Amino acid sequence: MTDEHGHDEPDPNQLPRTPTLKIARQLAQELAGVATVEVDTIEGRISVAVTPRNPDARAFGWTDFSDELILGVGDYGGRWELEAGPEDVALLEDIARSVIAGRVREVFAPGRSAVSVTLADGSVETEIGGEAPAGCLPLPFWRRWSRSVQYAPYR
């Protein structure tokens, strides 16, 4: 479809070309019956939410801006800000598949959490995040004494 100036107009019914769309489609097929995979299109980017049926498993999602990826796994922590190059797309897929396999642990403290994901090769990716009033510091050694959850696999 072209506009009055001869330029191609985007097709509102076509999903944008984003680096992780293929991963989202694969996961939707592979997880049929054990999780819901929602893919939403928002102004040239996609947002993916993966919600397991198993209440002991961890939900996750990502937003693909075509040149930047933001992956979220935890309540406060577990936010990976990635570029859209092949290495980071592979990391996103590896983290996603590790969460699905139940290789994710989250440690909670007031207003913060640390999410650790054990990847297929045995390495561990950890992200810490929090929301607290300005000037508040975390209690010492909070990751040692706080409540932690080892999430279950989707299947």
mmCIF file of N, CA, C and O in Angstrom, residues 84-152:
data_model
loop_
_atom_site.group_PDB
_atom_site.id
_atom_site.type_symbol
_atom_site.label_atom_id
_atom_site.label_comp_id
_atom_site.label_asym_id
_atom_site.label_seq_id
_atom_site.Cartn_x
_atom_site.Cartn_y
_atom_site.Cartn_z
ATOM 1 N N ALA A 84 20.241 -5.366 20.355
ATOM 2 C CA ALA A 84 19.525 -6.333 19.516
ATOM 3 C C ALA A 84 20.449 -7.118 18.594
ATOM 4 O O ALA A 84 19.995 -7.696 17.619
ATOM 5 N N GLY A 85 21.734 -7.162 18.923
ATOM 6 C CA GLY A 85 22.673 -7.947 18.124
ATOM 7 C C GLY A 85 22.480 -9.434 18.360
ATOM 8 O O GLY A 85 21.807 -9.851 19.306
ATOM 9 N N PRO A 86 23.076 -10.258 17.511
ATOM 10 C CA PRO A 86 22.895 -11.706 17.613
ATOM 11 C C PRO A 86 23.262 -12.294 18.974
ATOM 12 O O PRO A 86 22.593 -13.193 19.467
ATOM 13 N N GLU A 87 24.330 -11.796 19.609
ATOM 14 C CA GLU A 87 24.734 -12.316 20.915
ATOM 15 C C GLU A 87 23.690 -12.040 21.984
ATOM 16 O O GLU A 87 23.392 -12.902 22.812
ATOM 17 N N ASP A 88 23.137 -10.826 21.990
ATOM 18 C CA ASP A 88 22.134 -10.479 22.999
ATOM 19 C C ASP A 88 20.799 -11.167 22.732
ATOM 20 O O ASP A 88 20.090 -11.538 23.672
ATOM 21 N N VAL A 89 20.442 -11.349 21.469
ATOM 22 C CA VAL A 89 19.219 -12.103 21.146
ATOM 23 C C VAL A 89 19.382 -13.547 21.626
ATOM 24 O O VAL A 89 18.461 -14.128 22.210
ATOM 25 N N ALA A 90 20.580 -14.115 21.436
ATOM 26 C CA ALA A 90 20.844 -15.474 21.919
ATOM 27 C C ALA A 90 20.790 -15.535 23.443
ATOM 28 O O ALA A 90 20.269 -16.506 24.012
ATOM 29 N N LEU A 91 21.298 -14.498 24.126
ATOM 30 C CA LEU A 91 21.226 -14.447 25.591
ATOM 31 C C LEU A 91 19.771 -14.384 26.053
ATOM 32 O O LEU A 91 19.376 -15.091 26.988
ATOM 33 N N LEU A 92 18.962 -13.544 25.407
ATOM 34 C CA LEU A 92 17.536 -13.467 25.751
ATOM 35 C C LEU A 92 16.878 -14.835 25.618
ATOM 36 O O LEU A 92 16.163 -15.286 26.514
ATOM 37 N N GLU A 93 17.151 -15.524 24.521
ATOM 38 C CA GLU A 93 16.541 -16.840 24.325
ATOM 39 C C GLU A 93 17.043 -17.839 25.362
ATOM 40 O O GLU A 93 16.268 -18.643 25.889
ATOM 41 N N ASP A 94 18.324 -17.779 25.693
ATOM 42 C CA ASP A 94 18.890 -18.689 26.689
ATOM 43 C C ASP A 94 18.268 -18.439 28.060
ATOM 44 O O ASP A 94 17.909 -19.382 28.778
ATOM 45 N N ILE A 95 18.118 -17.171 28.447
ATOM 46 C CA ILE A 95 17.480 -16.851 29.726
ATOM 47 C C ILE A 95 16.030 -17.321 29.709
ATOM 48 O O ILE A 95 15.554 -17.942 30.669
ATOM 49 N N ALA A 96 15.306 -17.064 28.624
ATOM 50 C CA ALA A 96 13.906 -17.487 28.530
ATOM 51 C C ALA A 96 13.778 -18.999 28.695
ATOM 52 O O ALA A 96 12.960 -19.493 29.473
ATOM 53 N N ARG A 97 14.588 -19.741 27.990
ATOM 54 C CA ARG A 97 14.516 -21.207 28.069
ATOM 55 C C ARG A 97 14.943 -21.725 29.441
ATOM 56 O O ARG A 97 14.437 -22.739 29.917
ATOM 57 N N SER A 98 15.847 -21.016 30.105
ATOM 58 C CA SER A 98 16.260 -21.398 31.451
ATOM 59 C C SER A 98 15.140 -21.154 32.463
ATOM 60 O O SER A 98 14.927 -21.966 33.365
ATOM 61 N N VAL A 99 14.416 -20.050 32.302
ATOM 62 C CA VAL A 99 13.264 -19.787 33.175
ATOM 63 C C VAL A 99 12.210 -20.869 32.965
ATOM 64 O O VAL A 99 11.647 -21.412 33.925
ATOM 65 N N ILE A 100 11.944 -21.217 31.718
ATOM 66 C CA ILE A 100 10.964 -22.257 31.395
ATOM 67 C C ILE A 100 11.379 -23.597 32.020
ATOM 68 O O ILE A 100 10.541 -24.350 32.511
ATOM 69 N N ALA A 101 12.692 -23.864 32.045
ATOM 70 C CA ALA A 101 13.203 -25.115 32.609
ATOM 71 C C ALA A 101 13.256 -25.090 34.138
ATOM 72 O O ALA A 101 13.595 -26.093 34.759
ATOM 73 N N GLY A 102 12.948 -23.943 34.751
ATOM 74 C CA GLY A 102 12.946 -23.854 36.208
ATOM 75 C C GLY A 102 14.307 -23.557 36.810
ATOM 76 O O GLY A 102 14.510 -23.746 38.004
ATOM 77 N N ARG A 103 15.240 -23.047 36.016
ATOM 78 C CA ARG A 103 16.563 -22.730 36.520
ATOM 79 C C ARG A 103 16.653 -21.251 36.898
ATOM 80 O O ARG A 103 17.514 -20.502 36.437
ATOM 81 N N VAL A 104 15.734 -20.820 37.756
ATOM 82 C CA VAL A 104 15.685 -19.417 38.181
ATOM 83 C C VAL A 104 15.373 -19.352 39.679
ATOM 84 O O VAL A 104 14.536 -20.094 40.181
ATOM 85 N N ARG A 105 16.093 -18.466 40.344
ATOM 86 C CA ARG A 105 15.936 -18.268 41.785
ATOM 87 C C ARG A 105 15.827 -16.776 42.040
ATOM 88 O O ARG A 105 16.553 -15.974 41.436
ATOM 89 N N GLU A 106 14.923 -16.391 42.939
ATOM 90 C CA GLU A 106 14.747 -14.975 43.270
ATOM 91 C C GLU A 106 14.834 -14.795 44.773
ATOM 92 O O GLU A 106 14.237 -15.554 45.530
ATOM 93 N N VAL A 107 15.605 -13.805 45.198
ATOM 94 C CA VAL A 107 15.746 -13.458 46.606
ATOM 95 C C VAL A 107 15.042 -12.129 46.811
ATOM 96 O O VAL A 107 15.276 -11.172 46.072
ATOM 97 N N PHE A 108 14.159 -12.069 47.826
ATOM 98 C CA PHE A 108 13.336 -10.892 48.069
ATOM 99 C C PHE A 108 13.758 -10.164 49.334
ATOM 100 O O PHE A 108 14.116 -10.793 50.327
ATOM 101 N N ALA A 109 13.675 -8.858 49.308
ATOM 102 C CA ALA A 109 13.813 -8.007 50.483
ATOM 103 C C ALA A 109 12.856 -6.839 50.252
ATOM 104 O O ALA A 109 12.363 -6.650 49.135
ATOM 105 N N PRO A 110 12.561 -6.065 51.290
ATOM 106 C CA PRO A 110 11.633 -4.948 51.093
ATOM 107 C C PRO A 110 12.070 -4.030 49.946
ATOM 108 O O PRO A 110 13.168 -3.489 49.946
ATOM 109 N N GLY A 111 11.224 -3.933 48.925
ATOM 110 C CA GLY A 111 11.464 -3.034 47.803
ATOM 111 C C GLY A 111 12.545 -3.461 46.834
ATOM 112 O O GLY A 111 12.968 -2.671 46.000
ATOM 113 N N ARG A 112 13.007 -4.713 46.920
ATOM 114 C CA ARG A 112 14.066 -5.137 46.004
ATOM 115 C C ARG A 112 14.043 -6.648 45.827
ATOM 116 O O ARG A 112 13.459 -7.365 46.616
ATOM 117 N N SER A 113 14.705 -7.090 44.772
ATOM 118 C CA SER A 113 14.903 -8.527 44.572
ATOM 119 C C SER A 113 16.127 -8.743 43.701
ATOM 120 O O SER A 113 16.551 -7.862 42.962
ATOM 121 N N ALA A 114 16.691 -9.939 43.836
ATOM 122 C CA ALA A 114 17.814 -10.372 43.012
ATOM 123 C C ALA A 114 17.370 -11.633 42.295
ATOM 124 O O ALA A 114 16.889 -12.570 42.918
ATOM 125 N N VAL A 115 17.502 -11.658 40.987
ATOM 126 C CA VAL A 115 17.107 -12.806 40.185
ATOM 127 C C VAL A 115 18.363 -13.427 39.589
ATOM 128 O O VAL A 115 19.159 -12.738 38.948
ATOM 129 N N SER A 116 18.517 -14.732 39.819
ATOM 130 C CA SER A 116 19.648 -15.477 39.258
ATOM 131 C C SER A 116 19.100 -16.569 38.356
ATOM 132 O O SER A 116 18.259 -17.364 38.771
ATOM 133 N N VAL A 117 19.590 -16.591 37.135
ATOM 134 C CA VAL A 117 19.169 -17.580 36.149
ATOM 135 C C VAL A 117 20.400 -18.395 35.768
ATOM 136 O O VAL A 117 21.418 -17.836 35.371
ATOM 137 N N THR A 118 20.283 -19.719 35.914
ATOM 138 C CA THR A 118 21.366 -20.606 35.504
ATOM 139 C C THR A 118 21.134 -20.998 34.055
ATOM 140 O O THR A 118 20.115 -21.613 33.721
ATOM 141 N N LEU A 119 22.058 -20.614 33.193
ATOM 142 C CA LEU A 119 21.926 -20.862 31.761
ATOM 143 C C LEU A 119 22.258 -22.309 31.429
ATOM 144 O O LEU A 119 22.774 -23.058 32.260
ATOM 145 N N ALA A 120 21.977 -22.701 30.213
ATOM 146 C CA ALA A 120 22.189 -24.082 29.770
ATOM 147 C C ALA A 120 23.639 -24.527 29.916
ATOM 148 O O ALA A 120 23.908 -25.700 30.180
ATOM 149 N N ASP A 121 24.593 -23.598 29.782
ATOM 150 C CA ASP A 121 26.010 -23.958 29.897
ATOM 151 C C ASP A 121 26.508 -23.978 31.338
ATOM 152 O O ASP A 121 27.688 -24.208 31.591
ATOM 153 N N GLY A 122 25.617 -23.709 32.302
ATOM 154 C CA GLY A 122 25.986 -23.725 33.717
ATOM 155 C C GLY A 122 26.366 -22.370 34.277
ATOM 156 O O GLY A 122 26.485 -22.211 35.492
ATOM 157 N N SER A 123 26.566 -21.369 33.429
ATOM 158 C CA SER A 123 26.880 -20.033 33.927
ATOM 159 C C SER A 123 25.624 -19.405 34.520
ATOM 160 O O SER A 123 24.501 -19.824 34.220
ATOM 161 N N VAL A 124 25.812 -18.408 35.381
ATOM 162 C CA VAL A 124 24.692 -17.772 36.069
ATOM 163 C C VAL A 124 24.653 -16.291 35.726
ATOM 164 O O VAL A 124 25.661 -15.590 35.818
ATOM 165 N N GLU A 125 23.485 -15.826 35.318
ATOM 166 C CA GLU A 125 23.232 -14.405 35.062
ATOM 167 C C GLU A 125 22.385 -13.881 36.222
ATOM 168 O O GLU A 125 21.329 -14.450 36.514
ATOM 169 N N THR A 126 22.843 -12.819 36.891
ATOM 170 C CA THR A 126 22.109 -12.250 38.021
ATOM 171 C C THR A 126 21.870 -10.771 37.782
ATOM 172 O O THR A 126 22.780 -10.051 37.374
ATOM 173 N N GLU A 127 20.663 -10.335 38.043
ATOM 174 C CA GLU A 127 20.318 -8.919 37.985
ATOM 175 C C GLU A 127 19.598 -8.549 39.268
ATOM 176 O O GLU A 127 18.724 -9.285 39.734
ATOM 177 N N ILE A 128 19.958 -7.397 39.835
ATOM 178 C CA ILE A 128 19.377 -6.912 41.084
ATOM 179 C C ILE A 128 18.688 -5.592 40.791
ATOM 180 O O ILE A 128 19.215 -4.745 40.073
ATOM 181 N N GLY A 129 17.524 -5.408 41.360
ATOM 182 C CA GLY A 129 16.818 -4.147 41.182
ATOM 183 C C GLY A 129 15.957 -3.854 42.389
ATOM 184 O O GLY A 129 15.730 -4.724 43.238
ATOM 185 N N GLY A 130 15.499 -2.631 42.474
ATOM 186 C CA GLY A 130 14.657 -2.276 43.600
ATOM 187 C C GLY A 130 13.979 -0.942 43.414
ATOM 188 O O GLY A 130 14.340 -0.147 42.545
ATOM 189 N N GLU A 131 12.997 -0.752 44.239
ATOM 190 C CA GLU A 131 12.275 0.518 44.293
ATOM 191 C C GLU A 131 12.163 0.892 45.760
ATOM 192 O O GLU A 131 11.471 0.228 46.527
ATOM 193 N N ALA A 132 12.873 1.924 46.160
ATOM 194 C CA ALA A 132 12.843 2.368 47.548
ATOM 195 C C ALA A 132 12.885 3.892 47.564
ATOM 196 O O ALA A 132 13.330 4.517 46.605
ATOM 197 N N PRO A 133 12.423 4.495 48.649
ATOM 198 C CA PRO A 133 12.503 5.958 48.742
ATOM 199 C C PRO A 133 13.949 6.434 48.627
ATOM 200 O O PRO A 133 14.885 5.721 49.025
ATOM 201 N N ALA A 134 14.131 7.615 48.096
ATOM 202 C CA ALA A 134 15.467 8.183 47.926
ATOM 203 C C ALA A 134 16.198 8.205 49.259
ATOM 204 O O ALA A 134 15.626 8.542 50.294
ATOM 205 N N GLY A 135 17.455 7.821 49.247
ATOM 206 C CA GLY A 135 18.271 7.847 50.448
ATOM 207 C C GLY A 135 18.234 6.566 51.260
ATOM 208 O O GLY A 135 19.013 6.413 52.184
ATOM 209 N N CYS A 136 17.340 5.646 50.921
ATOM 210 C CA CYS A 136 17.257 4.382 51.653
ATOM 211 C C CYS A 136 18.250 3.389 51.059
ATOM 212 O O CYS A 136 18.287 3.189 49.852
ATOM 213 N N LEU A 137 19.013 2.782 51.916
ATOM 214 C CA LEU A 137 19.983 1.793 51.483
ATOM 215 C C LEU A 137 19.507 0.410 51.893
ATOM 216 O O LEU A 137 18.820 0.256 52.907
ATOM 217 N N PRO A 138 19.890 -0.618 51.129
ATOM 218 C CA PRO A 138 19.494 -1.976 51.524
ATOM 219 C C PRO A 138 20.207 -2.392 52.806
ATOM 220 O O PRO A 138 21.309 -1.925 53.101
ATOM 221 N N LEU A 139 19.565 -3.252 53.570
ATOM 222 C CA LEU A 139 20.186 -3.774 54.777
ATOM 223 C C LEU A 139 21.381 -4.652 54.388
ATOM 224 O O LEU A 139 21.356 -5.317 53.355
ATOM 225 N N PRO A 140 22.415 -4.662 55.207
ATOM 226 C CA PRO A 140 23.594 -5.459 54.881
ATOM 227 C C PRO A 140 23.259 -6.943 54.722
ATOM 228 O O PRO A 140 22.444 -7.480 55.470
ATOM 229 N N PHE A 141 23.897 -7.570 53.767
ATOM 230 C CA PHE A 141 23.772 -9.008 53.524
ATOM 231 C C PHE A 141 22.329 -9.454 53.256
ATOM 232 O O PHE A 141 21.978 -10.597 53.534
ATOM 233 N N TRP A 142 21.531 -8.574 52.707
ATOM 234 C CA TRP A 142 20.120 -8.906 52.510
ATOM 235 C C TRP A 142 19.926 -10.147 51.662
ATOM 236 O O TRP A 142 18.949 -10.873 51.834
ATOM 237 N N ARG A 143 20.805 -10.430 50.749
ATOM 238 C CA ARG A 143 20.641 -11.623 49.895
ATOM 239 C C ARG A 143 20.898 -12.912 50.660
ATOM 240 O O ARG A 143 20.507 -13.980 50.224
ATOM 241 N N ARG A 144 21.554 -12.830 51.809
ATOM 242 C CA ARG A 144 21.817 -14.028 52.613
ATOM 243 C C ARG A 144 20.646 -14.405 53.513
ATOM 244 O O ARG A 144 20.383 -15.570 53.744
ATOM 245 N N TRP A 145 19.979 -13.404 54.103
ATOM 246 C CA TRP A 145 18.937 -13.701 55.091
ATOM 247 C C TRP A 145 17.516 -13.529 54.581
ATOM 248 O O TRP A 145 16.567 -13.924 55.252
ATOM 249 N N SER A 146 17.348 -12.982 53.408
ATOM 250 C CA SER A 146 16.001 -12.738 52.884
ATOM 251 C C SER A 146 15.356 -14.018 52.354
ATOM 252 O O SER A 146 16.035 -15.007 52.069
ATOM 253 N N ARG A 147 14.059 -13.945 52.200
ATOM 254 C CA ARG A 147 13.294 -15.068 51.635
ATOM 255 C C ARG A 147 13.719 -15.288 50.189
ATOM 256 O O ARG A 147 13.886 -14.344 49.424
ATOM 257 N N SER A 148 13.890 -16.551 49.816
ATOM 258 C CA SER A 148 14.230 -16.849 48.429
ATOM 259 C C SER A 148 13.277 -17.924 47.884
ATOM 260 O O SER A 148 12.739 -18.711 48.650
ATOM 261 N N VAL A 149 13.112 -17.898 46.576
ATOM 262 C CA VAL A 149 12.233 -18.853 45.894
ATOM 263 C C VAL A 149 12.994 -19.461 44.730
ATOM 264 O O VAL A 149 13.565 -18.728 43.916
ATOM 265 N N GLN A 150 13.009 -20.772 44.690
ATOM 266 C CA GLN A 150 13.500 -21.501 43.517
ATOM 267 C C GLN A 150 12.270 -21.875 42.718
ATOM 268 O O GLN A 150 11.419 -22.625 43.184
ATOM 269 N N TYR A 151 12.123 -21.297 41.533
ATOM 270 C CA TYR A 151 10.904 -21.516 40.748
ATOM 271 C C TYR A 151 10.914 -22.866 40.059
ATOM 272 O O TYR A 151 11.965 -23.415 39.715
ATOM 273 N N ALA A 152 9.730 -23.395 39.841
ATOM 274 C CA ALA A 152 9.546 -24.704 39.211
ATOM 275 C C ALA A 152 9.586 -24.573 37.681
ATOM 276 O O ALA A 152 9.348 -23.502 37.137
#
